[in-house]
Short mmCIF file of C-alpha atoms and ligand atoms in Angstrom, two decimals:
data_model
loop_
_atom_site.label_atom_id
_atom_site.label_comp_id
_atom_site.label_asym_id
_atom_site.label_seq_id
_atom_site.Cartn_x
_atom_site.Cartn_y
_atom_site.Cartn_z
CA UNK S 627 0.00 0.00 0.00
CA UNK S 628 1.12 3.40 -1.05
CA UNK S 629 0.46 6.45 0.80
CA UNK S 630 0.51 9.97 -0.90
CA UNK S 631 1.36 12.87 1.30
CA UNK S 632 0.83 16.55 0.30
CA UNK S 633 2.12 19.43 2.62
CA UNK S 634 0.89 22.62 3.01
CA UNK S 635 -2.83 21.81 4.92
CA UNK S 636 -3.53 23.85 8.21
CA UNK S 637 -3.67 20.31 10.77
CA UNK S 638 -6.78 20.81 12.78
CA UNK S 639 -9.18 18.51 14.20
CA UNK S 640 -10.73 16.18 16.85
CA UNK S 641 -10.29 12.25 16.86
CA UNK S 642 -11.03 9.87 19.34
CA UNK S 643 -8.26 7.31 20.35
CA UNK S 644 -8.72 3.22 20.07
CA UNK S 645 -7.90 0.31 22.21
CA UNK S 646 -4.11 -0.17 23.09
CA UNK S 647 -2.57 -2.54 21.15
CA UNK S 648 -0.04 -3.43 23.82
CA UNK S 649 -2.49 -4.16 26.00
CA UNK S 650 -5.31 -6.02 24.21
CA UNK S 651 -3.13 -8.77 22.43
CA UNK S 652 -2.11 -10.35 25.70
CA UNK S 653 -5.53 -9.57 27.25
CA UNK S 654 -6.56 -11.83 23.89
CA UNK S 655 -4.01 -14.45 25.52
CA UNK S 656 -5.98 -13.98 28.81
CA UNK S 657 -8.85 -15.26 27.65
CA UNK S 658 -7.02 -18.55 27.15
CA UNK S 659 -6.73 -19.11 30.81
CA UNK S 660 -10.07 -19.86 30.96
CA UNK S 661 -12.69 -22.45 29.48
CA UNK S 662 -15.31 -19.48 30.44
CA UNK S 663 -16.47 -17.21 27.60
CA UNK S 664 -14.72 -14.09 27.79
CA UNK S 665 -15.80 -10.69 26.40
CA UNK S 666 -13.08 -7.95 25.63
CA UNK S 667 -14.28 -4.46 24.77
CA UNK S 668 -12.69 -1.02 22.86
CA UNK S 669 -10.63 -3.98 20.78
CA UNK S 670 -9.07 -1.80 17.80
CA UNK S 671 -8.86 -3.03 14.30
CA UNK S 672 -5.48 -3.12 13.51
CA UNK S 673 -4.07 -6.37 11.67
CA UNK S 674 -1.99 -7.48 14.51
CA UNK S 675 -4.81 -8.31 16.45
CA UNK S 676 -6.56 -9.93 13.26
CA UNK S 677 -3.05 -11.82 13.68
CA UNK S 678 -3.89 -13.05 16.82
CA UNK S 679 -7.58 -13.87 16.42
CA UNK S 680 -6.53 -16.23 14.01
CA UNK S 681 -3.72 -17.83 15.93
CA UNK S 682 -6.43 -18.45 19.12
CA UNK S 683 -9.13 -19.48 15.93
CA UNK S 684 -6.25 -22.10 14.32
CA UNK S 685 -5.72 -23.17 18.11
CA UNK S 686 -9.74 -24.21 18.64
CA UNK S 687 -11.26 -21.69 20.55
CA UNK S 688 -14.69 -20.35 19.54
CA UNK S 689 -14.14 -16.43 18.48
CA UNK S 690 -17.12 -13.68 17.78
CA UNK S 691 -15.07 -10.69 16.62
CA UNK S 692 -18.01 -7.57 16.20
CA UNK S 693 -15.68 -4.62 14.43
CA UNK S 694 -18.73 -2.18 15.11
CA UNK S 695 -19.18 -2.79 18.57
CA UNK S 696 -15.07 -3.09 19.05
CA UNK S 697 -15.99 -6.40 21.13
CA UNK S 698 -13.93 -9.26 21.03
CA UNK S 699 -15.53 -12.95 22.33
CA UNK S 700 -13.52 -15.75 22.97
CA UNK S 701 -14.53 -19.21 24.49
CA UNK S 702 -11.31 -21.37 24.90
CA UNK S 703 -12.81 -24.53 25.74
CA UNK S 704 -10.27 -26.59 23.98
CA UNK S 705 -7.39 -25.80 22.17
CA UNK S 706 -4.29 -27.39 20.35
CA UNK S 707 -1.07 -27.43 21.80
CA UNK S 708 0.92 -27.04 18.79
CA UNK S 709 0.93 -23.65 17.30
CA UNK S 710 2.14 -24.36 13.93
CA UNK S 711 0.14 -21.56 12.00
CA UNK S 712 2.33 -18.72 10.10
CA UNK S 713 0.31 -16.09 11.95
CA UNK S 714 2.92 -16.61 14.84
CA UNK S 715 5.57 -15.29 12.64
CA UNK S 716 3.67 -11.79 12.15
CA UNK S 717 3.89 -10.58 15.57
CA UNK S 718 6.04 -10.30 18.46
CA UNK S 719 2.93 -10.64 20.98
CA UNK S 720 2.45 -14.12 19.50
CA UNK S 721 4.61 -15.36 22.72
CA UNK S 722 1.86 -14.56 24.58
CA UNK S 723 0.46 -17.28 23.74
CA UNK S 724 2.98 -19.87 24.97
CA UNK S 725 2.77 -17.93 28.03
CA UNK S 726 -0.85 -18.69 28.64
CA UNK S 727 -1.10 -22.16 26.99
CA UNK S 728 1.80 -23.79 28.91
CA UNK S 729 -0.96 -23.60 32.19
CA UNK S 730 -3.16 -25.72 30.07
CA UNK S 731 -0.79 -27.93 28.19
CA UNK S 732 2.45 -30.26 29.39
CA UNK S 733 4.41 -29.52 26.17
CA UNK S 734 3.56 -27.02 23.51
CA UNK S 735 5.32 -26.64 20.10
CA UNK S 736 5.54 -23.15 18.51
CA UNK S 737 7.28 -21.61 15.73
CA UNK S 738 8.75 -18.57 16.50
CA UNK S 739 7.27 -15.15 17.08
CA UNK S 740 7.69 -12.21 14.37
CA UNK S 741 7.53 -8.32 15.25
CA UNK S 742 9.40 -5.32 13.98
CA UNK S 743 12.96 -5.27 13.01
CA UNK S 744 14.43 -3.15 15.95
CA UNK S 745 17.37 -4.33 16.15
CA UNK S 746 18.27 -7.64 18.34
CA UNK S 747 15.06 -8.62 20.03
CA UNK S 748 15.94 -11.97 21.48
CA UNK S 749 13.48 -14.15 23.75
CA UNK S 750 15.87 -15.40 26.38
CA UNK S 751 14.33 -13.77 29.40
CA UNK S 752 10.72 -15.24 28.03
CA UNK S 753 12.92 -18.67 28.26
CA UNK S 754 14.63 -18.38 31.08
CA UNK S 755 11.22 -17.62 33.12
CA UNK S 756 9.05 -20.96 32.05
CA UNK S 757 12.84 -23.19 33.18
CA UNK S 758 12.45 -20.82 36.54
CA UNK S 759 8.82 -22.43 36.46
CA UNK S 760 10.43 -25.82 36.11
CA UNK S 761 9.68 -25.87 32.25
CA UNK S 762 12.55 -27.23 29.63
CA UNK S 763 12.76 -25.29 26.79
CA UNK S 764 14.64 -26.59 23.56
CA UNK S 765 14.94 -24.42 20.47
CA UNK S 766 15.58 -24.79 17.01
CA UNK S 767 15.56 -22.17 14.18
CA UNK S 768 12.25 -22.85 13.18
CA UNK S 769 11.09 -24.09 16.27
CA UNK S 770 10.10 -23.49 20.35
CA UNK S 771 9.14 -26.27 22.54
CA UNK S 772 8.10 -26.04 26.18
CA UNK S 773 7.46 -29.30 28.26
CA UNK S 774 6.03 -29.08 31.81
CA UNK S 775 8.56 -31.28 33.78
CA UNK S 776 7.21 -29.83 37.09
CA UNK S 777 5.29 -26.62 37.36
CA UNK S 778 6.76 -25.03 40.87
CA UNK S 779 6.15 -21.41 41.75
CA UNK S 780 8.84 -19.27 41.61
CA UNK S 781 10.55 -15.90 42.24
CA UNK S 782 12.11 -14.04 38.90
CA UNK S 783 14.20 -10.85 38.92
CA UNK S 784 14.68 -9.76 35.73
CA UNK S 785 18.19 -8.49 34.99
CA UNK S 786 16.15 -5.53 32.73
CA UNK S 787 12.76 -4.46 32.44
CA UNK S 788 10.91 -5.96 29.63
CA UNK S 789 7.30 -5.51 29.07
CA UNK S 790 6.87 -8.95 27.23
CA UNK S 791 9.00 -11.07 29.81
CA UNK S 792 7.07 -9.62 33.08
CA UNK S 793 3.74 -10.27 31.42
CA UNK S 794 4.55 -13.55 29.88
CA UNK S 795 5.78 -14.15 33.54
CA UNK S 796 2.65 -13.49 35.34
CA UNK S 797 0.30 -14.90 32.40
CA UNK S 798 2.13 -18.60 33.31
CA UNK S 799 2.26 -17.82 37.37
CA UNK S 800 -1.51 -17.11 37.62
CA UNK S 801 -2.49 -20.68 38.09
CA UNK S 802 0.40 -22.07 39.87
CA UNK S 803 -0.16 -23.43 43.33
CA UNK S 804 1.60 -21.32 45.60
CA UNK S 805 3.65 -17.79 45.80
CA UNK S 806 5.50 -16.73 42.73
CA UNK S 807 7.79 -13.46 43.20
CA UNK S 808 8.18 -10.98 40.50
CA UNK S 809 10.74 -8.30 40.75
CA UNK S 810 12.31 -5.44 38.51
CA UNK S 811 8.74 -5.74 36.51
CA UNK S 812 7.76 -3.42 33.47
CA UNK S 813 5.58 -0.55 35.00
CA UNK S 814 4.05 0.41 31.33
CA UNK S 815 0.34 0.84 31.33
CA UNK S 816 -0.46 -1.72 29.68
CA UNK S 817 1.06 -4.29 31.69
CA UNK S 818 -1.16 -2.86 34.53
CA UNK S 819 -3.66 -3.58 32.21
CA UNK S 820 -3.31 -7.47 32.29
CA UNK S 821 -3.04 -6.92 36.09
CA UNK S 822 -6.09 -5.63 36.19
CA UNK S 823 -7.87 -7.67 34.03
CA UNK S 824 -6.27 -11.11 35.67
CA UNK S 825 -7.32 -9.60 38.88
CA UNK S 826 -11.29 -9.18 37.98
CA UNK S 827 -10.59 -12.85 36.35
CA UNK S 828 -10.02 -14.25 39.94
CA UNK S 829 -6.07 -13.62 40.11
CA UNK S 830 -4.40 -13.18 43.30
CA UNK S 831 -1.44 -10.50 42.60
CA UNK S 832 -0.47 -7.84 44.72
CA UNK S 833 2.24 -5.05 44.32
CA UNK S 834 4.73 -5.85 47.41
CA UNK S 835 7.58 -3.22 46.26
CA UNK S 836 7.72 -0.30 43.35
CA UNK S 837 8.50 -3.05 40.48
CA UNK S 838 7.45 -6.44 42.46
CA UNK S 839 4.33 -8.21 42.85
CA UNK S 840 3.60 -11.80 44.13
CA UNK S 841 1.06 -13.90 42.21
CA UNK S 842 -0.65 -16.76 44.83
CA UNK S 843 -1.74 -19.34 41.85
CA UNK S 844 -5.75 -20.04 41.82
CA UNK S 845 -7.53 -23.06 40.88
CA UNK S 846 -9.59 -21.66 38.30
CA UNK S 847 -10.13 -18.16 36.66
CA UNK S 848 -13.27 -16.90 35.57
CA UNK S 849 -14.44 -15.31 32.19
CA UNK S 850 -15.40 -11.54 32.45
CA UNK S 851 -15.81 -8.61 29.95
CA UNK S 852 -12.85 -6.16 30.18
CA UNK S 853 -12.66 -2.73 28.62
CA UNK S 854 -8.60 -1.89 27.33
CA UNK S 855 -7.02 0.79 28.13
CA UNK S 856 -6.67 3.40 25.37
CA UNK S 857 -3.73 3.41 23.10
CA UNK S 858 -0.80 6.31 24.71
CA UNK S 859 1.30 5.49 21.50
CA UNK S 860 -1.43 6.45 19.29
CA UNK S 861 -2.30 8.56 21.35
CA UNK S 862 0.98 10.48 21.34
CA UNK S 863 1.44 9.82 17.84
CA UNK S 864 -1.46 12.35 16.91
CA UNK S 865 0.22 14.78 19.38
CA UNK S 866 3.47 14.86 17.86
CA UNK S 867 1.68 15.03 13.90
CA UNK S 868 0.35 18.29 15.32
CA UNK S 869 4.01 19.58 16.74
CA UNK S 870 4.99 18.93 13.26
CA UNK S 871 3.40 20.89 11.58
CA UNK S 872 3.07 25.51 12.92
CA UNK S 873 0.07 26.26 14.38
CA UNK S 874 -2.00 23.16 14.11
CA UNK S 875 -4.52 22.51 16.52
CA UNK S 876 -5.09 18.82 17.59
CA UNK S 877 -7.70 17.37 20.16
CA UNK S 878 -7.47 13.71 20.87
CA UNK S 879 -10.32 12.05 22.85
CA UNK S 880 -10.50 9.41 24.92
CA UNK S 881 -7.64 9.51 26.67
CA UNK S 882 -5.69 9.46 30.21
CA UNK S 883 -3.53 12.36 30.61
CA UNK S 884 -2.19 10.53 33.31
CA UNK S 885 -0.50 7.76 31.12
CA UNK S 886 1.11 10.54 28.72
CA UNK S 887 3.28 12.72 31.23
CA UNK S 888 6.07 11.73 29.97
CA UNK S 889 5.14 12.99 26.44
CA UNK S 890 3.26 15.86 26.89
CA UNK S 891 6.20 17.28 28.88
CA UNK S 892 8.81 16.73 26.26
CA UNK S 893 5.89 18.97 23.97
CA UNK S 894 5.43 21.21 26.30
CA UNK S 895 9.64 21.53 26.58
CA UNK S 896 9.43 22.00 22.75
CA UNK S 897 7.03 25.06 22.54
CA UNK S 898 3.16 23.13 22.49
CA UNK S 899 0.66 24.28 24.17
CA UNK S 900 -1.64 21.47 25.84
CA UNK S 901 -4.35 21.32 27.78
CA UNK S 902 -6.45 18.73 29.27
CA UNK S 903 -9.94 19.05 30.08
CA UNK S 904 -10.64 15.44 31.23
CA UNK S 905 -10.27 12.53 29.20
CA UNK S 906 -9.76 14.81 26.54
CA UNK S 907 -6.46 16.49 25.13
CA UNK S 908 -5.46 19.59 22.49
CA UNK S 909 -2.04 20.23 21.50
CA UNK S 910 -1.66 23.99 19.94
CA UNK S 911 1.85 24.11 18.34
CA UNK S 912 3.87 27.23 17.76
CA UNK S 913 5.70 27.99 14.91
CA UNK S 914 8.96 27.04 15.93
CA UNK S 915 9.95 24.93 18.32
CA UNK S 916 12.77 24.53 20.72
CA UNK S 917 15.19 21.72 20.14
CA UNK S 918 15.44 19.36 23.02
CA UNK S 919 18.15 16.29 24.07
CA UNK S 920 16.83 13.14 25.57
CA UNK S 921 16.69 9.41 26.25
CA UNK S 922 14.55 6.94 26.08
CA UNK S 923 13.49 4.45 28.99
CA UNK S 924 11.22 1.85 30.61
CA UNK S 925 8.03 3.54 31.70
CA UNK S 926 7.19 6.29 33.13
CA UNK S 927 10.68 7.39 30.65
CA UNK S 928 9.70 9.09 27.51
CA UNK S 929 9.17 5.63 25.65
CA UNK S 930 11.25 4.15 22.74
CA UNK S 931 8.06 3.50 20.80
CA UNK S 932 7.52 7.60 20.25
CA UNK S 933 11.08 8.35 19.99
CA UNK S 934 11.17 7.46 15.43
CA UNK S 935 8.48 10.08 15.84
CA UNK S 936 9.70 12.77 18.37
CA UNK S 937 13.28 12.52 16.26
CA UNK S 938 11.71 13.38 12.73
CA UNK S 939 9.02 16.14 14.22
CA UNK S 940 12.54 17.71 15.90
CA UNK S 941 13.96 18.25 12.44
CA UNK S 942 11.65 21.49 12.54
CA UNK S 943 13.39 22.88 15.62
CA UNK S 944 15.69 25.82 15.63
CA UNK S 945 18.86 24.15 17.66
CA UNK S 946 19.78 20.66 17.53
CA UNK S 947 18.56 18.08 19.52
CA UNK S 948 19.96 14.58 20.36
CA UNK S 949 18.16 10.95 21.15
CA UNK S 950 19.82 8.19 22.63
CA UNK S 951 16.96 5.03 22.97
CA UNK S 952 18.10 3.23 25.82
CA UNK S 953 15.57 0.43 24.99
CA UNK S 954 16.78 -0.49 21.14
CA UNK S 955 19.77 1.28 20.47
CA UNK S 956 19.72 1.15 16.83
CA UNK S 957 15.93 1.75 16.27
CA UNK S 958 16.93 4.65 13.76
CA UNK S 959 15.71 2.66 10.52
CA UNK S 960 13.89 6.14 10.26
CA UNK S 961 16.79 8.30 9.97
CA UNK S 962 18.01 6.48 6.28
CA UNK S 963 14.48 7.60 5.02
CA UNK S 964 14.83 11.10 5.98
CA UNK S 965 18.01 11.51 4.63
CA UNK S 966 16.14 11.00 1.33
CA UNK S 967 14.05 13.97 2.44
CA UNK S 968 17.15 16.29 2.94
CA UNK S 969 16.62 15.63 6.84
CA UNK S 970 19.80 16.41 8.58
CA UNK S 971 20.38 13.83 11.18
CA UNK S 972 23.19 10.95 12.07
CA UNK S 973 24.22 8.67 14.86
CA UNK S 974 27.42 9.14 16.23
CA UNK S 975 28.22 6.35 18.88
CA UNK S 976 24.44 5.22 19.74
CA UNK S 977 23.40 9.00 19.84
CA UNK S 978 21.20 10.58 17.44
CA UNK S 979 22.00 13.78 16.37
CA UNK S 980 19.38 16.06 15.10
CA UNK S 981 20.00 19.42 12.89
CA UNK S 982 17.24 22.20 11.38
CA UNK S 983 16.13 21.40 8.22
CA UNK S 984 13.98 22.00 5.22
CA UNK S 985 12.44 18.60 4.12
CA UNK S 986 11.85 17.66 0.73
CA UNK S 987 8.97 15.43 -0.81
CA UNK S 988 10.03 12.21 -1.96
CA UNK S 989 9.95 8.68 -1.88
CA UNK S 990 10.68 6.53 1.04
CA UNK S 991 9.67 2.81 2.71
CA UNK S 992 7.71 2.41 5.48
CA UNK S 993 10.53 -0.02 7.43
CA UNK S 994 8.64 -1.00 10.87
CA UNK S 995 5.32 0.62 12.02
CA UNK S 996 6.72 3.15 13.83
CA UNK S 997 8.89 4.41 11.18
CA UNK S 998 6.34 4.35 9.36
CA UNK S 999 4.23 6.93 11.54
CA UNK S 1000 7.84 9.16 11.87
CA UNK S 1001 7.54 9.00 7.84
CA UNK S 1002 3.92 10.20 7.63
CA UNK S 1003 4.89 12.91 9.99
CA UNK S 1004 7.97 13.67 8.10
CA UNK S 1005 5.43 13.88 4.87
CA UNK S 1006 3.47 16.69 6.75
CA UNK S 1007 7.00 18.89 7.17
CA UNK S 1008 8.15 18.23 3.48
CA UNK S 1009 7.77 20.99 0.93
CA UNK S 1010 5.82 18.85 -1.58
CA UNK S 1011 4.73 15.71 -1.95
CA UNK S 1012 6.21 12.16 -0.06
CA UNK S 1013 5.07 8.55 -1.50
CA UNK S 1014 6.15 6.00 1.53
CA UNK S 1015 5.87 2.74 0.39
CA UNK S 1016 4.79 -0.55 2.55
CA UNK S 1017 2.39 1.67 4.37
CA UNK S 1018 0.58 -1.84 5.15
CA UNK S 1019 2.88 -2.17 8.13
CA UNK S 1020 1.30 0.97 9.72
CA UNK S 1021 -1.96 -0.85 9.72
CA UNK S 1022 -0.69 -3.32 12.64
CA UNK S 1023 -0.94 -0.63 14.87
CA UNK S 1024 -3.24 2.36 13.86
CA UNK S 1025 -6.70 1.76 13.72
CA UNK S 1026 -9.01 3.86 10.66
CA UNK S 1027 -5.25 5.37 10.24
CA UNK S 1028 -5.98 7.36 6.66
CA UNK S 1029 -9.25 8.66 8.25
CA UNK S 1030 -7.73 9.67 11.81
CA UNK S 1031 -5.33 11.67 9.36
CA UNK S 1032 -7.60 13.37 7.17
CA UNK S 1033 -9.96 14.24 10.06
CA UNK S 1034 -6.73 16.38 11.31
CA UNK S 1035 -6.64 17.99 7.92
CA UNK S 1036 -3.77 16.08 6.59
CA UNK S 1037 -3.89 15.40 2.86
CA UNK S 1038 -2.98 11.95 2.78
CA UNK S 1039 -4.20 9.37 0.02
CA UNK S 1040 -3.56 5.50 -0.92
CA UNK S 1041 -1.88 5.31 -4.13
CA UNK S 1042 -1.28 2.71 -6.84
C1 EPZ U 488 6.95 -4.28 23.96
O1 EPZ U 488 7.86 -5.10 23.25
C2 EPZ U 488 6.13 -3.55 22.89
N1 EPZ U 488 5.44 -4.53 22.07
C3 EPZ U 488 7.06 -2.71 22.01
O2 EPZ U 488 6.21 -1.96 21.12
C4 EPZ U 488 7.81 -1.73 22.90
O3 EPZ U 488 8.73 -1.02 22.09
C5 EPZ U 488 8.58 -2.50 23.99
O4 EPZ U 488 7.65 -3.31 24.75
C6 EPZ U 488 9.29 -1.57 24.95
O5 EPZ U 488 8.36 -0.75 25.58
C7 EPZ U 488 4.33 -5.12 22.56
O6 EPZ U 488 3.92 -4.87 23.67
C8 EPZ U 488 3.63 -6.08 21.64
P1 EPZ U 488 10.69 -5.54 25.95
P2 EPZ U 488 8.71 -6.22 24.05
O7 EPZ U 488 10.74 -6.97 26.29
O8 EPZ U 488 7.91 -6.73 25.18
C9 EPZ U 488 15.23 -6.73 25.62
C10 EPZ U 488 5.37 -1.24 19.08
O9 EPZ U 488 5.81 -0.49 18.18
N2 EPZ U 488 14.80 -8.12 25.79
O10 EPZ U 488 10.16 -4.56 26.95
O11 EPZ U 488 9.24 -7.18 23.06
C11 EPZ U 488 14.79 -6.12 24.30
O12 EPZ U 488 15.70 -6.45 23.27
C12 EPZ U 488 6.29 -2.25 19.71
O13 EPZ U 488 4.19 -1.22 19.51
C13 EPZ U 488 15.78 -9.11 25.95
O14 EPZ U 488 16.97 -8.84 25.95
O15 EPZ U 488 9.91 -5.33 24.60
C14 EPZ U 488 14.77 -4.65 24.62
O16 EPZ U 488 16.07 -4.12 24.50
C15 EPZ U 488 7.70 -2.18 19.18
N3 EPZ U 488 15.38 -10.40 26.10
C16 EPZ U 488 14.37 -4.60 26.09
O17 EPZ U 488 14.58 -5.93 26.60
C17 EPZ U 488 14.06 -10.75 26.12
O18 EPZ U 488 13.76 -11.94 26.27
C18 EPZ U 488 12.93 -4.24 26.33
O19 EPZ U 488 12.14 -5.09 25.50
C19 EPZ U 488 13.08 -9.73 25.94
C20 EPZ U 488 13.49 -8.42 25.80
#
């Protein structure tokens, strides 16, 4: 899919924000814990969780999927325990899976998951926590298999914070007899998401420290209807279109201010205006901003998933600026693009350096879905017109994306 960007229109608008992704596809693998009928609610359309739906649908459970009405129903009376569908090779979240199936099953066979090309994104943590469980784990190219030996509780410290890891972690705890630790665990929304929905579910887990919880494993868990939380990466994604662009005006609904700190200071740092009136946001942005140096962290840091984005809309800013993403060091497939679009930027030992400059239009490739966003954005700056190709990829993530766009005023198009 090719998108067609013209600059040049005023941005100004109101959208509402979806589902988080983050959050609903292991909430999907929630619903495997149980044998109960599970309803999950504000479930955006975005391919990776048509990904998933079809993994849990090749696996046996019964699946109503209403895209009006958002709602998601899964009934997981009986499923396979070998996962040997492509889908698991489209997305990273696919782990979740294992994660919730190895309660169920004493050996499951998976291929391996997919995701975005960030840069090293091994699973060795994910590993290391089902053999802390008393799982084996053998591993091929091709191939992941997990066998039950005994199924012990546990306590895990993870050497660094990862999002997938902790929640994997806790998804296989849930029904263990006895007291599982969990310390140094990912504090990004979204994981207190699958808290909270494991909790109403029947799940015993409590917070004991900053970043630890202990899980006391239950017999059973029950099936409930959960709302997800709203999307802060989207979210701040349709912040930081109207930062790039002087004097747009952009009101996002739906939201929890709360959850975007992080982001709405590093605006505010650049020159935005934003003010919240409820669960309800509007950016202003001036016409120039302030250049700005930071990192990227674990949540509540400004977080790697914005940083593509934050990096092309500081092109516009009158000083430099520099980026160092503490998360995935080398997630700058972004920077090669904008290059093509006279952006003036390089990384010089792990750190990005950011310089003023004038985009051009022109042609560049959508390489992972948030380089893709960075690209539409970068499309919005350009004098002219952009083309990014593979804009399919940005369809993982953002739901009614073209429309969300051209509600802000953007003139965007799909192109042959
Ligand atoms: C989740 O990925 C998100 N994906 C990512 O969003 C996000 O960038 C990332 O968290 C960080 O916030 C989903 O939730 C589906 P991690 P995840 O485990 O869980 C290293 C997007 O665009 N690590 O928190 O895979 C890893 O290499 C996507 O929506 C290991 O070393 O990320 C990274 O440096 C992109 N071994 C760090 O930990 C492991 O076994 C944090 O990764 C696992 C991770």
């Amino acid at each position: 899919m090719k998108l067609k960007i013209n600059s040049g229109s005023k941005i100004k608008g109101t959208i509402d924000i979806s589902g988080a992704k983050n959050a609903v596809l292991p909430i999907i693998a929630c619903a495997l814990l149980t044998k109960e009928e599970m309803v999950i609610k504000n479930v955006p359309l975005i391919s990776d969780v048509l990904n998933m739906v079809r993994i849990i649908d090749y696996l046996g459970a019964k699946i109503e999927y209403d895209y009006q009405a958002k709602e998601l129903t899964i009934e997981a009376k009986k499923l396979k325990s070998k996962i040997d569908t492509p889908y698991v090779k489209k997305l990273r979240a696919s782990y979740y899976i294992m994660g919730a199936l190895i309660s169920r099953k004493k050996k499951i066979v998976s291929r391996y998951p997919g995701g975005c090309d960030l840069g090293k994104r091994p699973i060795d943590l994910h590993l290391k926590t089902w053999c802390s469980f008393g799982c084996k784990c053998f591993e091929n190219s091709e191939t992941l298999i997990i066998k039950r030996n005994t199924f012990k509780p546990t306590t895990i410290t993870f050497p660094l914070v990862s999002v997938g890891a902790s929640i994997n972690a806790i998804l296989t705890a849930v029904q263990i007899p006895g007291q599982t630790t969990i310390n140094n665990i990912a504090l990004e929304p979204e994981v207190y998401d699958v808290i909270n929905c494991l909790k109403a579910m029947g799940a015993k887990i409590e917070f004991v420290d900053e970043r630890s919880i202990t899980i006391e494993g239950v017999k059973k868990l029950k099936g409930i209807t959960y709302q997800v939380i709203f999307d802060r990466i989207e979210a701040g994604s349709y912040l930081l279109l109207g930062a790039s662009v002087p004097h747009s005006e952009v009101t996002i609904q739906n939201v929890d201010s709360a959850y975007l700190n992080n982001t709405i200071e590093v605006l505010e740092h650049m020159g935005c205006v934003v003010n919240i009136e409820g669960t309800q946001i509007t950016l202003i942005s001036p016409d120039k901003l302030k250049g700005l140096n930071i990192e990227t962290g674990p949540y509540p840091e400004f977080p790697t998933d914005l940083q593509p984005l934050l990096s092309t809309v500081l092109l516009r800013a009158e000083e430099s600026s520099t980026i160092i993403d503490n998360i995935y060091p080398n997630r700058f497939s972004h920077i090669l693009e904008i290059n093509k679009l006279k952006g003036k930027a390089k990384v010089n030992n792990g750190e990005l350096i950011i310089y003023h400059s004038l985009l051009k239009g022109g042609e560049v490739i959508a390489r992972d879905l948030r380089c893709g966003f960075a690209l539409i954005l970068a499309g919005a700056m350009a004098d002219g017109t952009t083309i990014l190709h593979e804009g399919e990829i940005l369809l993982r993530g953002y739901e009614n994306l073209i429309t969300k766009l051209q509600t802000l005023g953007l003139d965007i198009e799909t192109t042959v």
